[in-house]
Each structure stands twice: as C-alpha cells, then as structure tokens.
Tab-separated table of C-alpha atoms in Angstrom:
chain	number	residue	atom	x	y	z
I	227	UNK	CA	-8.942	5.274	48.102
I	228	UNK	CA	-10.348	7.924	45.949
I	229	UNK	CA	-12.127	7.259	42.709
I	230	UNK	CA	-10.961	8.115	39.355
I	231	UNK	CA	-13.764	9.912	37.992
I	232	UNK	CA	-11.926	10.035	34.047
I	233	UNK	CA	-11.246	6.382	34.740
I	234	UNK	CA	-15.014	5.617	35.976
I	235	UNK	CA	-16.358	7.459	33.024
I	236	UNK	CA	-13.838	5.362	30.657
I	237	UNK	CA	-15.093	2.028	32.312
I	238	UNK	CA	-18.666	2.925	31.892
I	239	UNK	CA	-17.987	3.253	27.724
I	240	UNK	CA	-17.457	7.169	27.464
I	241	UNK	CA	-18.934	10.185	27.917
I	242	UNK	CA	-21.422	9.318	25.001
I	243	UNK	CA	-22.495	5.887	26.388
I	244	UNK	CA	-23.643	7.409	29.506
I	245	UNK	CA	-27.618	8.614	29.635
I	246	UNK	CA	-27.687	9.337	33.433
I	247	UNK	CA	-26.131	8.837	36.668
I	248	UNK	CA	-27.723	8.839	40.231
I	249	UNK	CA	-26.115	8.628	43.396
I	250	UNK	CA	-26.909	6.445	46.391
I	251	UNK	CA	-25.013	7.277	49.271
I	252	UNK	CA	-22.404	4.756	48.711
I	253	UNK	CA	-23.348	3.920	44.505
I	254	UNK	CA	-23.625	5.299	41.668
I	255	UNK	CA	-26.932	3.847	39.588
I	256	UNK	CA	-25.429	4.397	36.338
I	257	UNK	CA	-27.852	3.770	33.013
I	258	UNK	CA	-26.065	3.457	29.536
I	259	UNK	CA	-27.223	3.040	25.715
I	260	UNK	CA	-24.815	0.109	25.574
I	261	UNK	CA	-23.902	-2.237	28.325
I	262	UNK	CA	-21.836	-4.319	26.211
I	263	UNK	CA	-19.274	-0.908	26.145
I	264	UNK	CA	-19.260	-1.242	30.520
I	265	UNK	CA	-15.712	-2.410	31.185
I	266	UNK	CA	-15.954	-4.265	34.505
I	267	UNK	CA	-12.222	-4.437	35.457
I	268	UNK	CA	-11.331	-0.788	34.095
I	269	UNK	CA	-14.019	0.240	36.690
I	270	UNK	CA	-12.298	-1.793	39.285
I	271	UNK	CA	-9.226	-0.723	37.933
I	272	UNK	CA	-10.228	3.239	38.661
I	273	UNK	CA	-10.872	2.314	42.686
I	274	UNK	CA	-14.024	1.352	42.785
I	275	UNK	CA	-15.149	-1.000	45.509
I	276	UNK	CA	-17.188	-2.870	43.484
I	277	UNK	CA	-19.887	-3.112	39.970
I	278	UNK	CA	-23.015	-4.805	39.373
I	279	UNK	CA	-24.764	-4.922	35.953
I	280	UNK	CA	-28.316	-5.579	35.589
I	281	UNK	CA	-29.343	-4.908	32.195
I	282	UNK	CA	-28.326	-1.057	30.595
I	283	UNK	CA	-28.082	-0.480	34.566
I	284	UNK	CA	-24.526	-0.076	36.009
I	285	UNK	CA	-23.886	0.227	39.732
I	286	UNK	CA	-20.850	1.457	40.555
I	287	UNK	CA	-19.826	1.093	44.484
I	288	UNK	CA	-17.593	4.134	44.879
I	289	UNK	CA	-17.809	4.586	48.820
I	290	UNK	CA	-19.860	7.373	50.733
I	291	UNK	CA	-18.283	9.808	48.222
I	292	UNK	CA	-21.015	8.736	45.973
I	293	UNK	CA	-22.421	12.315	45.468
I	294	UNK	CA	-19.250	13.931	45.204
I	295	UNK	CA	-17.958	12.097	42.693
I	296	UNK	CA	-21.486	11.752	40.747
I	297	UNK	CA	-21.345	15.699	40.680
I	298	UNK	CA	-17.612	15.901	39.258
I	299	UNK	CA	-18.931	13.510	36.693
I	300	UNK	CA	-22.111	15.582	35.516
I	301	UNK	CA	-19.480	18.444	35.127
I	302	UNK	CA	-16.966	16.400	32.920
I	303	UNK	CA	-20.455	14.865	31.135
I	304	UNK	CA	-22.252	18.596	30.694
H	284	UNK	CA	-9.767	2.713	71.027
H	285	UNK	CA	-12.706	0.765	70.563
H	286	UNK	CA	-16.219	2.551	69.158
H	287	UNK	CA	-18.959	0.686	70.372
H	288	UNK	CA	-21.943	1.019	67.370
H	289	UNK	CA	-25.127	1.163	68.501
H	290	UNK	CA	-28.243	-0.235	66.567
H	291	UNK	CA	-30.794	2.374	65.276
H	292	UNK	CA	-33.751	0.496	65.233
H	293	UNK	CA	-35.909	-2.401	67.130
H	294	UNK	CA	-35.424	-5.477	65.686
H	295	UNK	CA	-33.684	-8.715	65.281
H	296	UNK	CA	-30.158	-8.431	64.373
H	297	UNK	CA	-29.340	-10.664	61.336
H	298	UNK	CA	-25.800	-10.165	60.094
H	299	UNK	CA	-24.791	-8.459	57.235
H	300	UNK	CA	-24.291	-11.477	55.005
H	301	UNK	CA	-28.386	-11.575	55.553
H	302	UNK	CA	-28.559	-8.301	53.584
H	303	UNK	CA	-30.769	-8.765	49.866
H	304	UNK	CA	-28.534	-6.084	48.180
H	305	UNK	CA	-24.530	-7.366	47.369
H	306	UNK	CA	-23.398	-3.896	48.092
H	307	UNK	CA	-24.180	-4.925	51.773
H	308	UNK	CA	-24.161	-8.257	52.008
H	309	UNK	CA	-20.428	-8.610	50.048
H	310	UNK	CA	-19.217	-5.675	52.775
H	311	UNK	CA	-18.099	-3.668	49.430
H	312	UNK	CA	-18.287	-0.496	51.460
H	313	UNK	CA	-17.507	-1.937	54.785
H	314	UNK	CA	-18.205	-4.757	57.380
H	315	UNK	CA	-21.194	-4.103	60.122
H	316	UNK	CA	-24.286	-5.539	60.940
H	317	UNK	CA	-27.989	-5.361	59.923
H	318	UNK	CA	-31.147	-5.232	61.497
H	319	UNK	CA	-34.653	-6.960	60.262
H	320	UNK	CA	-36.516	-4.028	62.105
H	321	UNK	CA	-39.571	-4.026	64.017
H	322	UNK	CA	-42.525	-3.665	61.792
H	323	UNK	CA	-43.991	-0.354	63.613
H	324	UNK	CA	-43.778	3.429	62.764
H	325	UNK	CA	-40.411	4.469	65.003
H	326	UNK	CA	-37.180	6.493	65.401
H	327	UNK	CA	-34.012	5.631	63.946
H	328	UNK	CA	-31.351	7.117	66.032
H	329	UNK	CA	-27.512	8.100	65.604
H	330	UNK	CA	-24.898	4.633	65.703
H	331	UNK	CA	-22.370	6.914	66.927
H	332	UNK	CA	-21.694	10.434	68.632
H	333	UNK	CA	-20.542	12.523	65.494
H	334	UNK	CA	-21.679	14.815	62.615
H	335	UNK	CA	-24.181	13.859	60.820
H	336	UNK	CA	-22.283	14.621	57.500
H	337	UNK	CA	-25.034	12.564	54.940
H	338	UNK	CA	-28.698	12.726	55.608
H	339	UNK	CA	-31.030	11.385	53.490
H	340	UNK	CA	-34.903	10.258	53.911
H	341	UNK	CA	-33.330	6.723	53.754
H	342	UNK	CA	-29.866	6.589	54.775
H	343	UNK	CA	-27.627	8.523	56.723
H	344	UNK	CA	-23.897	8.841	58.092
H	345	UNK	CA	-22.506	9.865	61.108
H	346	UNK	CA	-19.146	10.829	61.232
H	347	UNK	CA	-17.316	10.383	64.396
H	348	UNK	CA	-14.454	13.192	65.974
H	349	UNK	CA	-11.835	10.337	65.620
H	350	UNK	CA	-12.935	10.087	61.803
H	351	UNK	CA	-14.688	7.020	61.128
H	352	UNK	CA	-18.086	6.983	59.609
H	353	UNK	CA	-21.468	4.433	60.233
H	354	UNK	CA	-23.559	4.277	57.899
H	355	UNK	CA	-26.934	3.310	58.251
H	356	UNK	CA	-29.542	2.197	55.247
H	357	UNK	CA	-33.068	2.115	56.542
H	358	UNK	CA	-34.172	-0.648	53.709
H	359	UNK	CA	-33.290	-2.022	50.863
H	360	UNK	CA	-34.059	0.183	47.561
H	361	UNK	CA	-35.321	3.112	49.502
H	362	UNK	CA	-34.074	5.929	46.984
H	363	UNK	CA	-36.927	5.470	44.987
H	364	UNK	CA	-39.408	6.028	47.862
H	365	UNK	CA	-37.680	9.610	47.386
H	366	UNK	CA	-38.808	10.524	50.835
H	367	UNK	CA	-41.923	9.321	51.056
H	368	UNK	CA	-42.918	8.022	54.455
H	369	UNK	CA	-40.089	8.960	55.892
H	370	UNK	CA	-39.575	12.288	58.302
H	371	UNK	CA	-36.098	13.853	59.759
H	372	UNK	CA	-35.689	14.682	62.787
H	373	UNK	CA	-32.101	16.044	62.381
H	374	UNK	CA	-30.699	17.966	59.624
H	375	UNK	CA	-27.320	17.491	58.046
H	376	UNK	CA	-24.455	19.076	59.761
H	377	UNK	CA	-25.969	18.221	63.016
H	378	UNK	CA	-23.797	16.729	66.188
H	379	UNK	CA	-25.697	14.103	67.683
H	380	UNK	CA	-24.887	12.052	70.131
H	381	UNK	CA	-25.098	7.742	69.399
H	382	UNK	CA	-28.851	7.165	70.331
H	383	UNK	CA	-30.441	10.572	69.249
H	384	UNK	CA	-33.071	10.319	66.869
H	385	UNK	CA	-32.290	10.843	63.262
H	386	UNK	CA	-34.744	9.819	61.123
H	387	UNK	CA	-38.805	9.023	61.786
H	388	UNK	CA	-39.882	6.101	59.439
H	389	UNK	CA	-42.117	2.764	59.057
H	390	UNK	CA	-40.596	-0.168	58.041
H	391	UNK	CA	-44.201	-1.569	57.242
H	392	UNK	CA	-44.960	0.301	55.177
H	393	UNK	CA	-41.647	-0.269	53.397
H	394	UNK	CA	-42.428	-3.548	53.136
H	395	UNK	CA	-46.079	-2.864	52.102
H	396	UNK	CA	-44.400	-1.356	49.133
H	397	UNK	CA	-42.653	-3.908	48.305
H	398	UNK	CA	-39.415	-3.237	49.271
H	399	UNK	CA	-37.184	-5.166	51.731
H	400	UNK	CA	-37.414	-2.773	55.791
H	401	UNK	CA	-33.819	-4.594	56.343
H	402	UNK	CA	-31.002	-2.045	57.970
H	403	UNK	CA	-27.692	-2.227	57.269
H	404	UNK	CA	-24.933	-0.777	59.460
H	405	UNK	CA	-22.127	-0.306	57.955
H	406	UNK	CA	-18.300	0.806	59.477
H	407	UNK	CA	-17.238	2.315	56.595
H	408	UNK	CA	-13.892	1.668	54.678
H	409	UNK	CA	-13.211	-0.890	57.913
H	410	UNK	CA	-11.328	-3.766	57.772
H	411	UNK	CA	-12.540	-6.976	58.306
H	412	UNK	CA	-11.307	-7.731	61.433
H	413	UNK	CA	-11.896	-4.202	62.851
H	414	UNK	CA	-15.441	-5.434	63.686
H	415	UNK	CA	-16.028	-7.904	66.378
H	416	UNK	CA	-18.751	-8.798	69.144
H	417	UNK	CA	-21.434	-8.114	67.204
H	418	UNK	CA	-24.826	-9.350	68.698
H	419	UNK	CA	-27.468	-11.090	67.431
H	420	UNK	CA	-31.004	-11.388	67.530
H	421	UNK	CA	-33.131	-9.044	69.647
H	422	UNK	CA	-32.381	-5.312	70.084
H	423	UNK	CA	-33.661	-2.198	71.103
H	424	UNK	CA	-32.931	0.915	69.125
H	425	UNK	CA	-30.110	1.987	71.261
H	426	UNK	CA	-28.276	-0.951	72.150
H	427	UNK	CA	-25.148	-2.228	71.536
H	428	UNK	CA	-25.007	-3.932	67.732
H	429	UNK	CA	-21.086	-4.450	67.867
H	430	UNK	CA	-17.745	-2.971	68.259
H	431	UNK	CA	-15.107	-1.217	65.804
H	432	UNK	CA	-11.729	-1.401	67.157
C-alpha cells in the first residue's frame, strides 16, 4: 500500500511543524518543532506501516519507498 | 514457488524478534531473519538473484524477476556512519546473482563505534506465514537463512 504523502505531512503537524526529513531505506527520520502536533493514528491512518517518537524525532515506517516518498515530500515542503 | 533467501554474512542467526531496532524486530516492513555477524572485515553478498534496485553503504535491496524484494541492513543505526567503513562492490542497477558480493564492511568496527553489527533480512511487504524454515545459529555468508513461499 502506497503512502499518502499529504496525509503523512498532516500527521506529522503540517508543513510548518516539519524542520527536516531523512530517509532510511524503509523510514523516514522525521524532526519537528513540536511533537505534541505528531498525530500517531492520522500517520497510521495515511498507510504507514508503523511510527515511533523519541523526543522532536518522528520515525515514520513507510516501506522501501522511503526515498521516494521523502523526495515528493521536500517538493510539497519547498 | 518457493525463494530460498540466503544469508549475507558469517554469523549466528538470531531471529528477527532479536533485532534492537522495532522497525525490525516488530516485522513493520516485513518478516525475515537476522544475523549477529562475525566480528571480522568481510563481504556481504546478494540474498537473492535480482536487481539490486537500493544500494546504500549500509543497506541494500535486491529485487527479484518474480518481484519480491530482500532487504538487508548491515547494523543497527548505520546511516549515520554515512559510509564510513564501508566499501561497494556492486553499484545500483546491478543483476547479481544470490551469493555475489555486494557490499565490503566490518562489523567490528561497527560495534567499536558503538553501534549494534546485527543484520536484518527482511522479505519485504511478506506475510507472516510466507516465511518458514528459517535456520538458526551458525551460517556462512551464502547459506540458506530461510524460505519465502
């Protein structure tokens, strides 16, 4: 199943809560200003296999379209 | 029709469930296998016959001609080694056949880092029960780790 990449960027608190994103093969090592504004089961909710929060960093297990998906986002982030 | 995945590195093969990382050990990107490697400079070679259609210093995945991808994760954390330590001896795009060497690295000196030299194998997007006869304990990079039917 594909990721939403609007939804992912929703789930992680917007466009503006987002400082950078990184992708890991199969993740995407997310870091935000706010990780109060991560919403867990919207992330699940846009595909994603899975989300771990440590702290203002958000992994986001999106499957080995990681980089893909991490590149769509920097072009909907700019 | 069964793929039989091969493990790409000496070692002792633990399970995934043995894996310090969720992603792995929680099978969010697929079920498999890992292997606590041999701790000496060595090749880690192809899981499959495929494309090579990831390839990274730490991680790659082969993509088989029936469409189903292994990955493998040469240690935990590895990203941030960006490279370092680690030499390829394939490039992306590359057919290999399961055995050929992919990627030169030391799981020592992973560990001397700090960082855990555990390899996950991963049949990615598989179900559950896809995987079975997986082997444990001692292997030889190039053996069979377990089957994907």
């Amino acid at each position: 199943m594909a990721a939403d990449v609007r939804a992912i960027i929703a789930g992680l608190g917007g466009v503006d809560n987002v400082i950078e994103i990184e992708p890991c093969i199969t993740r995407l090592r997310t870091e935000v200003y706010d990780a109060s504004k991560v919403d867990q089961a919207a992330l699940r909710a846009a595909g994603v296999h899975g989300v771990m929060l440590a702290g203002n960093v958000v992994q986001v297990v999106v499957g080995p379209d990681a980089d893909t998906i991490a590149s769509d986002i920097e072009e909907l982030i700019g | 029709m069964v793929t039989a995945v091969l493990a790409p590195v000496a070692g002792t093969a633990i399970g995934l469930v043995a894996v310090p990382d969720p992603v792995f050990s929680q099978a969010m990107v697929g079920p498999g296998s890992a292997i606590d490697p041999r701790r000496e400079p060595g090749q880690a070679v192809a899981p499959i016959s495929g494309t090579i259609v990831k390839l990274r210093a730490h991680a790659y995945i082969v993509l088989g001609d029936d469409g189903r991808g292994v990955l493998v994760h040469l240690g935990i954390d590895t990203v941030q080694l960006k490279g370092e330590g680690f030499r390829l001896l394939a490039a992306e795009g590359d057919r290999v056949r399961a055995g050929q060497p992919v990627v030169f690295w030391d799981p020592a000196a992973v560990e001397a880092g700090g960082r855990s030299p555990i390899c996950p194998v991963v049949a990615l997007d598989a179900a559950a029960g896809e995987v079975d006869g997986e082997v444990r304990g001692g292997v030889g990079a190039g053996d069979e780790l377990f089957h994907w039917s």
